[in-house]
Each structure stands twice: as C-alpha cells, then as structure tokens.
Coordinates of C-alpha atoms in Angstrom, one line a residue:
M16 CA 8.1 -23.7 13.1
Q17 CA 4.6 -25.1 12.6
R18 CA 3.3 -21.6 12.0
V19 CA 5.8 -21.2 9.1
I20 CA 4.9 -24.6 7.6
W21 CA 1.2 -23.9 7.6
A22 CA 1.7 -20.4 6.2
T23 CA 3.7 -21.9 3.3
V24 CA 1.1 -24.6 2.7
L25 CA -1.8 -22.1 2.8
A26 CA 0.0 -19.7 0.4
F27 CA 0.7 -22.5 -2.0
A28 CA -2.9 -23.6 -1.9
I29 CA -4.2 -20.1 -2.5
A30 CA -1.9 -19.7 -5.5
M31 CA -3.1 -23.0 -6.9
V32 CA -6.7 -21.9 -6.6
L33 CA -6.1 -18.5 -8.0
G34 CA -4.2 -19.8 -11.1
P35 CA -7.2 -21.4 -12.8
V36 CA -9.3 -18.3 -11.9
V37 CA -6.9 -15.5 -12.8
I38 CA -5.4 -16.9 -16.0
P39 CA -8.8 -17.3 -17.9
W40 CA -9.8 -13.9 -16.7
L41 CA -6.5 -12.4 -18.1
K42 CA -7.2 -14.1 -21.4
K43 CA -10.8 -12.8 -21.4
M44 CA -9.5 -9.2 -20.8
K45 CA -6.9 -9.7 -23.5
F46 CA -4.1 -8.9 -21.1
G47 CA -1.5 -10.7 -23.2
Q48 CA 2.2 -10.2 -23.4
T49 CA 3.5 -7.9 -26.2
I50 CA 6.9 -9.2 -27.3
Y51 CA 9.7 -6.7 -28.0
E52 CA 10.3 -6.5 -31.8
L53 CA 14.0 -6.8 -31.4
G54 CA 13.8 -9.7 -29.0
L55 CA 14.6 -13.3 -29.5
E56 CA 12.9 -15.0 -32.5
S57 CA 12.0 -18.0 -30.3
H58 CA 10.0 -15.7 -28.1
K59 CA 7.7 -14.5 -30.8
V60 CA 5.5 -17.6 -30.2
K61 CA 4.9 -16.2 -26.7
Q62 CA 3.0 -13.2 -28.1
G63 CA -0.3 -12.9 -26.4
T64 CA 0.5 -15.2 -23.4
P65 CA -1.4 -13.8 -20.4
T66 CA 0.7 -11.5 -18.3
M67 CA 0.3 -9.8 -14.9
G68 CA 0.1 -13.3 -13.4
G69 CA 2.2 -12.1 -10.5
V70 CA -1.0 -11.3 -8.6
I71 CA -1.3 -15.1 -8.2
F72 CA 1.5 -15.2 -5.6
A73 CA 1.3 -11.5 -4.6
V74 CA -2.2 -12.0 -2.9
P75 CA -1.1 -14.8 -0.6
M76 CA 2.2 -13.0 0.1
I77 CA 0.1 -10.2 1.6
I78 CA -2.8 -12.0 3.3
V79 CA -1.1 -15.1 4.8
P80 CA 1.6 -13.3 6.8
I81 CA -1.0 -11.1 8.4
L82 CA -3.1 -14.2 9.4
F83 CA -0.1 -16.1 10.8
S84 CA 1.9 -13.3 12.4
T85 CA 2.4 -13.2 16.2
A86 CA 0.1 -10.6 17.7
D87 CA 2.6 -9.2 20.2
Q88 CA 5.0 -7.9 17.4
R89 CA 2.6 -7.9 14.4
W90 CA 3.1 -4.1 13.8
S91 CA 6.9 -4.0 14.0
F92 CA 8.9 -5.5 11.1
L93 CA 6.0 -7.0 9.1
P94 CA 4.4 -3.7 8.0
M95 CA 7.8 -2.7 6.5
A96 CA 7.9 -5.8 4.5
L97 CA 4.3 -5.4 3.4
V98 CA 4.7 -1.8 2.4
S99 CA 7.8 -2.7 0.3
T100 CA 6.0 -5.6 -1.4
L101 CA 2.8 -3.6 -2.1
G102 CA 4.6 -0.4 -3.0
F103 CA 6.9 -1.8 -5.6
G104 CA 4.2 -4.2 -6.8
L105 CA 1.9 -1.3 -7.5
V106 CA 4.5 0.4 -9.7
G107 CA 4.8 -2.8 -11.6
F108 CA 1.1 -3.2 -11.9
V109 CA 0.7 0.3 -13.4
D110 CA 3.5 -0.4 -15.8
D111 CA 1.9 -3.7 -16.9
Y112 CA -1.5 -2.2 -17.3
I113 CA -0.2 0.5 -19.6
K114 CA 1.5 -2.2 -21.7
V115 CA -1.6 -4.4 -22.1
S116 CA -4.1 -1.6 -22.5
K117 CA -2.0 0.0 -25.3
K118 CA -0.7 -3.2 -26.7
R119 CA 2.9 -2.3 -26.7
S120 CA 6.1 -3.6 -25.1
L121 CA 6.9 -0.4 -23.2
G122 CA 4.7 0.8 -20.3
L123 CA 5.9 3.6 -18.0
T124 CA 8.8 5.7 -19.1
P125 CA 12.1 5.2 -17.3
M126 CA 11.5 8.4 -15.3
Q127 CA 7.9 7.4 -14.4
K128 CA 9.3 4.1 -13.1
I129 CA 12.3 5.4 -11.2
V130 CA 10.7 8.3 -9.3
P131 CA 8.1 6.3 -7.4
Q132 CA 10.7 3.6 -6.7
V133 CA 13.1 6.3 -5.2
V134 CA 10.2 7.7 -3.1
I135 CA 9.3 4.3 -1.7
S136 CA 12.9 3.4 -1.1
L137 CA 13.5 6.7 0.8
V138 CA 10.5 6.1 3.0
L139 CA 11.6 2.5 3.8
A140 CA 15.2 3.4 4.4
I141 CA 14.3 6.2 6.8
W142 CA 11.7 3.9 8.5
A143 CA 14.4 1.2 9.0
Y144 CA 17.0 3.7 10.2
C145 CA 14.6 5.1 12.8
T146 CA 13.6 1.6 14.1
P147 CA 15.8 0.7 17.1
Q148 CA 15.9 -3.0 16.3
I149 CA 17.3 -2.3 12.8
G150 CA 19.2 1.0 12.9
S151 CA 22.1 1.8 10.6
A152 CA 24.3 -1.3 11.1
L153 CA 24.6 -4.3 8.7
I154 CA 25.8 -7.8 9.6
V155 CA 29.1 -8.5 7.9
P156 CA 28.9 -12.0 6.3
F157 CA 31.0 -14.8 7.8
T158 CA 32.1 -12.7 10.8
D159 CA 30.6 -11.8 14.2
K160 CA 30.8 -8.1 13.4
T161 CA 28.5 -5.4 12.1
W162 CA 29.1 -2.4 9.9
D163 CA 27.5 0.8 11.1
L164 CA 26.9 3.1 8.1
G165 CA 25.5 6.0 10.1
L166 CA 23.5 8.4 8.0
F167 CA 25.0 6.8 4.9
Y168 CA 22.7 3.9 5.6
I169 CA 19.8 5.7 4.0
P170 CA 21.3 6.3 0.5
V171 CA 22.9 2.9 0.5
M172 CA 19.7 1.1 1.3
M173 CA 17.8 3.1 -1.3
F174 CA 20.4 2.0 -3.9
V175 CA 20.0 -1.6 -2.7
L176 CA 16.2 -1.4 -2.9
V177 CA 16.0 0.2 -6.4
G178 CA 18.8 -1.9 -7.7
T179 CA 17.4 -5.2 -6.6
V180 CA 13.9 -4.5 -7.7
N181 CA 15.0 -3.6 -11.2
S182 CA 17.5 -6.6 -11.3
A183 CA 14.6 -8.9 -10.5
N184 CA 12.7 -7.4 -13.4
L185 CA 15.6 -8.0 -15.7
L186 CA 15.9 -11.7 -14.6
D187 CA 12.3 -12.3 -15.6
G188 CA 13.0 -13.2 -19.2
V189 CA 12.8 -17.0 -19.3
D190 CA 9.9 -19.2 -18.3
G191 CA 10.2 -20.0 -14.6
L192 CA 13.6 -18.3 -14.2
L193 CA 12.9 -15.5 -11.7
S194 CA 10.2 -17.5 -9.9
G195 CA 12.5 -20.6 -9.5
C196 CA 15.5 -18.6 -8.2
S197 CA 13.4 -16.4 -5.9
L198 CA 11.7 -19.4 -4.4
I199 CA 15.2 -20.6 -3.2
D200 CA 16.0 -17.1 -2.0
F201 CA 12.9 -16.8 0.2
A202 CA 13.4 -20.3 1.6
T203 CA 17.0 -19.3 2.5
M204 CA 15.9 -16.0 4.1
A205 CA 13.3 -18.0 6.2
L206 CA 16.2 -20.1 7.6
V207 CA 18.2 -16.9 8.3
C208 CA 15.3 -15.6 10.3
V209 CA 15.2 -18.9 12.3
A210 CA 18.9 -18.4 13.2
L211 CA 18.6 -14.7 14.1
G212 CA 15.5 -15.4 16.2
A213 CA 17.3 -18.1 18.1
A214 CA 20.4 -15.8 18.6
N215 CA 18.3 -12.9 19.9
P216 CA 15.2 -14.2 21.9
E217 CA 14.1 -10.6 22.6
N218 CA 13.5 -10.2 18.9
A219 CA 12.2 -13.7 18.3
G220 CA 8.6 -12.5 17.6
N221 CA 9.8 -10.2 14.8
M222 CA 11.9 -12.9 13.3
T223 CA 9.0 -15.4 13.5
N224 CA 6.8 -12.9 11.5
M225 CA 9.5 -12.5 8.9
M226 CA 10.0 -16.2 8.7
V227 CA 6.2 -16.6 8.1
F228 CA 6.5 -13.8 5.4
C229 CA 9.3 -15.7 3.7
G230 CA 7.4 -19.0 3.9
A231 CA 4.3 -17.4 2.4
A232 CA 6.4 -15.9 -0.4
A233 CA 8.0 -19.3 -1.1
G234 CA 4.7 -21.1 -1.0
G235 CA 2.9 -18.6 -3.3
I236 CA 5.7 -18.6 -5.8
L237 CA 5.8 -22.5 -5.7
G238 CA 2.1 -22.5 -6.6
F239 CA 2.7 -20.0 -9.3
L240 CA 5.5 -22.1 -10.8
R241 CA 2.8 -24.7 -11.6
F242 CA 1.6 -22.3 -14.3
N243 CA 4.9 -20.5 -15.1
T244 CA 7.3 -23.3 -16.0
Y245 CA 8.1 -23.9 -19.6
P246 CA 6.0 -23.6 -21.7
A247 CA 4.5 -20.9 -19.5
N248 CA 0.7 -20.5 -19.3
V249 CA 1.1 -17.1 -17.8
F250 CA 3.9 -14.6 -17.2
M251 CA 4.3 -12.8 -13.9
G252 CA 4.8 -9.4 -15.5
D253 CA 6.3 -6.4 -13.8
V254 CA 3.8 -6.6 -11.0
G255 CA 5.3 -10.0 -10.1
S256 CA 9.0 -9.1 -10.6
F257 CA 8.7 -5.8 -8.7
T258 CA 6.8 -7.6 -5.9
I259 CA 9.5 -10.2 -5.6
G260 CA 12.3 -7.6 -5.6
G261 CA 10.6 -5.4 -3.0
A262 CA 9.8 -8.3 -0.7
L263 CA 13.3 -9.8 -0.9
V264 CA 15.1 -6.6 0.0
A265 CA 12.6 -5.8 2.7
V266 CA 13.5 -9.1 4.4
A267 CA 17.2 -8.4 4.0
M268 CA 16.7 -4.9 5.4
V269 CA 14.8 -5.8 8.6
T270 CA 17.2 -8.7 9.3
R271 CA 20.2 -6.4 8.5
T272 CA 21.6 -8.9 6.0
A273 CA 21.7 -6.7 2.9
L274 CA 25.3 -7.6 2.4
L275 CA 24.2 -11.2 1.8
L276 CA 22.1 -10.2 -1.2
P277 CA 25.0 -10.3 -3.8
M278 CA 25.4 -13.9 -2.9
I279 CA 21.9 -15.3 -2.5
A280 CA 20.5 -13.1 -5.3
L281 CA 23.5 -13.4 -7.6
A282 CA 21.3 -14.3 -10.5
M283 CA 19.6 -10.9 -10.2
L284 CA 22.9 -9.1 -9.9
V285 CA 24.4 -10.8 -12.9
S286 CA 21.4 -9.8 -15.0
S287 CA 21.9 -6.2 -14.1
L288 CA 25.7 -6.2 -14.5
S289 CA 25.5 -8.0 -17.9
D290 CA 23.0 -5.4 -19.1
I291 CA 25.1 -2.5 -17.9
I292 CA 28.3 -4.0 -19.5
Q293 CA 26.5 -4.6 -22.8
V294 CA 25.1 -1.1 -23.1
G295 CA 28.2 0.6 -21.8
Y296 CA 30.6 -1.3 -24.2
F297 CA 28.3 -0.8 -27.2
K298 CA 28.1 3.0 -26.6
Y299 CA 31.9 3.2 -26.0
T300 CA 32.9 1.3 -29.1
K301 CA 30.3 3.2 -31.2
K302 CA 31.8 6.4 -30.1
K303 CA 35.4 5.2 -30.7
T304 CA 35.0 3.3 -34.0
G305 CA 31.5 4.3 -35.3
A306 CA 30.3 0.7 -35.1
G307 CA 29.1 -0.5 -31.7
K308 CA 30.3 -3.9 -30.5
R309 CA 28.8 -6.3 -28.0
V310 CA 30.3 -8.4 -25.2
F311 CA 27.4 -10.8 -25.1
R312 CA 25.2 -12.2 -27.9
M313 CA 22.3 -10.6 -26.1
A314 CA 21.7 -9.1 -22.7
P315 CA 20.8 -9.9 -19.9
L316 CA 23.1 -12.9 -19.6
H317 CA 20.3 -15.6 -19.7
H318 CA 19.4 -14.4 -23.2
H319 CA 23.1 -14.8 -24.2
F320 CA 22.8 -18.5 -23.3
E321 CA 19.4 -18.8 -25.0
K322 CA 20.7 -17.2 -28.2
G323 CA 23.6 -19.7 -28.2
G324 CA 21.1 -22.5 -28.4
M325 CA 20.7 -23.5 -24.8
P326 CA 17.0 -24.6 -24.0
E327 CA 15.1 -22.5 -21.6
T328 CA 14.7 -25.4 -19.2
R329 CA 18.4 -25.9 -19.0
I330 CA 19.0 -22.2 -18.3
V331 CA 16.5 -22.3 -15.5
S332 CA 18.0 -25.5 -14.0
M333 CA 21.5 -24.0 -14.2
Y334 CA 20.5 -20.7 -12.5
M335 CA 18.6 -22.5 -9.8
S336 CA 21.4 -24.9 -9.1
V337 CA 23.9 -22.1 -8.7
T338 CA 21.5 -20.1 -6.6
A339 CA 20.9 -23.1 -4.3
L340 CA 24.6 -23.7 -3.9
L341 CA 25.3 -20.0 -3.0
C342 CA 22.4 -20.0 -0.6
L343 CA 23.8 -23.0 1.2
I344 CA 27.2 -21.3 1.5
A345 CA 25.5 -18.2 2.8
L346 CA 23.6 -20.2 5.4
T347 CA 27.0 -21.4 6.9
M348 CA 27.3 -17.9 8.3
F349 CA 24.3 -18.5 10.5
F350 CA 24.4 -22.2 11.3

C-alpha cells in the first residue's frame, strides 16, 4: 500500500511542477483552444485558452508506474495499460496539433480518428485474449460468477475501448468535469485492484502494478485539476481525454471488470448516449416533418444543463457526486 501512496504523491508532485512549465510554453507556442462557432455563447470567452494540457498528467501516468512497479511482474499487465494509454493519447495529440496549428475547431476527420483507434483496440483485445491471467471471461458484477465470451471477447472489448475513449472525449466540455470524474474512477479502480490482489495471491504482483498505475493516474489528474478547475487556465485537449479513456479501459480490461464501466464511468456513458439520442432524433424528425427537433437544449447532456443556466461549477459537483456514489456501490461487489 505504501508503494501506491508514494506513486500517487509523486505523480501529483510531477503534475504540479509541470503545470507552471507547460502552460506558459503552450501560450508561447500559441496552442490555444479554438471554440466551435455553434457552441455555447458563454464559452466564447475561453477562446485562446491553452489546450493540450493533458500532457501534464500523461507524463507521470507513464513514468511513475514504471518506477514503482514490482520487478517480478513488471512486464505482464502493466505494458498493456501503458500501450493503451500511449496509443490513444497519441491519436489525441495528433488531433490537437492539427487544430492548434491550423487554428480550427476540427482536427482529424472522423475516419482518421476511428481507424487508428480500431487498430489499437484490436491489438489490445487480442493481447488480453491471449494472456492466460486475463483470457475471455469477464467478472459479472455483484455475483461470484464470470461470463466467458470466447472469441466474441475480441470484438466486444474493441467496442468497449473505442466507445469509452470517445465517451471520455465528449465528457470533456466543462472546466474540471472529465478530470474530476476520472479522478474518482481511477481511485475506485485502485481499490478494486486491492481486492482482486487479496483474493488471488498468485496474481498479487500484477494487481499491485495496476494499483500503482491507478494511483499515478489519480495523482497526476489531481495535480492537473489545480490548473483545470473553473475558470480553467488550461484545457486537457484530446490528448488528455483520449489518454484518460484508454487508461481507464485498460485497467478494466486486465482486471476483467469491463462490466463495471457503465456504473463507475456513467458520466462518460451518458455523454455518448445523449449525443446519439440528440443526433438520431434530429435526423428522424427532419426526415419525417422537414424540421428537425431536439430532445435536449444541447448535447452532450452537461451542455443541456449549462444552457439551462446551471453554473459550470455546479455541473461538475453534481457529476462528481453521482460518480462517487456509483463507485461506492460498485465497490460493494469487492469488499
């Protein structure tokens, strides 16, 4: 447990040191956020705020787990988590770089985004499937049973990976929202690793490494929150949201707890579902009546609340409170 605590503290310290270095550099390079023209009017004042700040927590998320991992099982589960984190984070970095270099709100095209995500997901899903300690079975929440998906594990896990990464990206629309919710998610997954390690001593080393990884993620994001809370001095950008999504699913994948994600990462899921409902209903009503109608004032859902007059800080506190409550319920499965 001391290993996890020190990993969390070190990741937090690195993020706190990187913030005052990275943010001025982003300003100097004119890597500012370009606000979508049809976005909220209240967000127009955020035009030019430094983006790509996700590197502030991505760096300790990669370095600290390697430093604090147990040597005997360092190259088992941890590389999978690091590849997922780096792979998806790199896609987000390229997307951000195109946006800031061309001064536009759109970076990579949808196809340019989805193809590398599918490739990374395929590699990770096959890797997990072929790893004996992981395999094709998922733990069924609140039972002592597992669900063996067989070969269907690969496409299912690919869907979970791509879906969660893009859901995390959609949730990143209010200052401190994604970082606040994901901080709670990673802290929860660290405790899940504690329980799984205690239940299976033979795999305790792997679970310790994943616990350290979650601690480093939580510590790095906590340090980043110092600069990302309202009013944000820096945005994490796609490099940050993709990194968070990839890291979170990687932990769920190696711990076989992917079925818990809809509960602990409900905020991400709601963002995707509200966006899908909004677009789908608009297209359906436009086809039927010629005038598209909307279910929400604006999607994703957090923008619906914001457009209704709810302050950003209240939206963040509401989402974090619900996330914390659901994570506590999820933990009853393990403790």
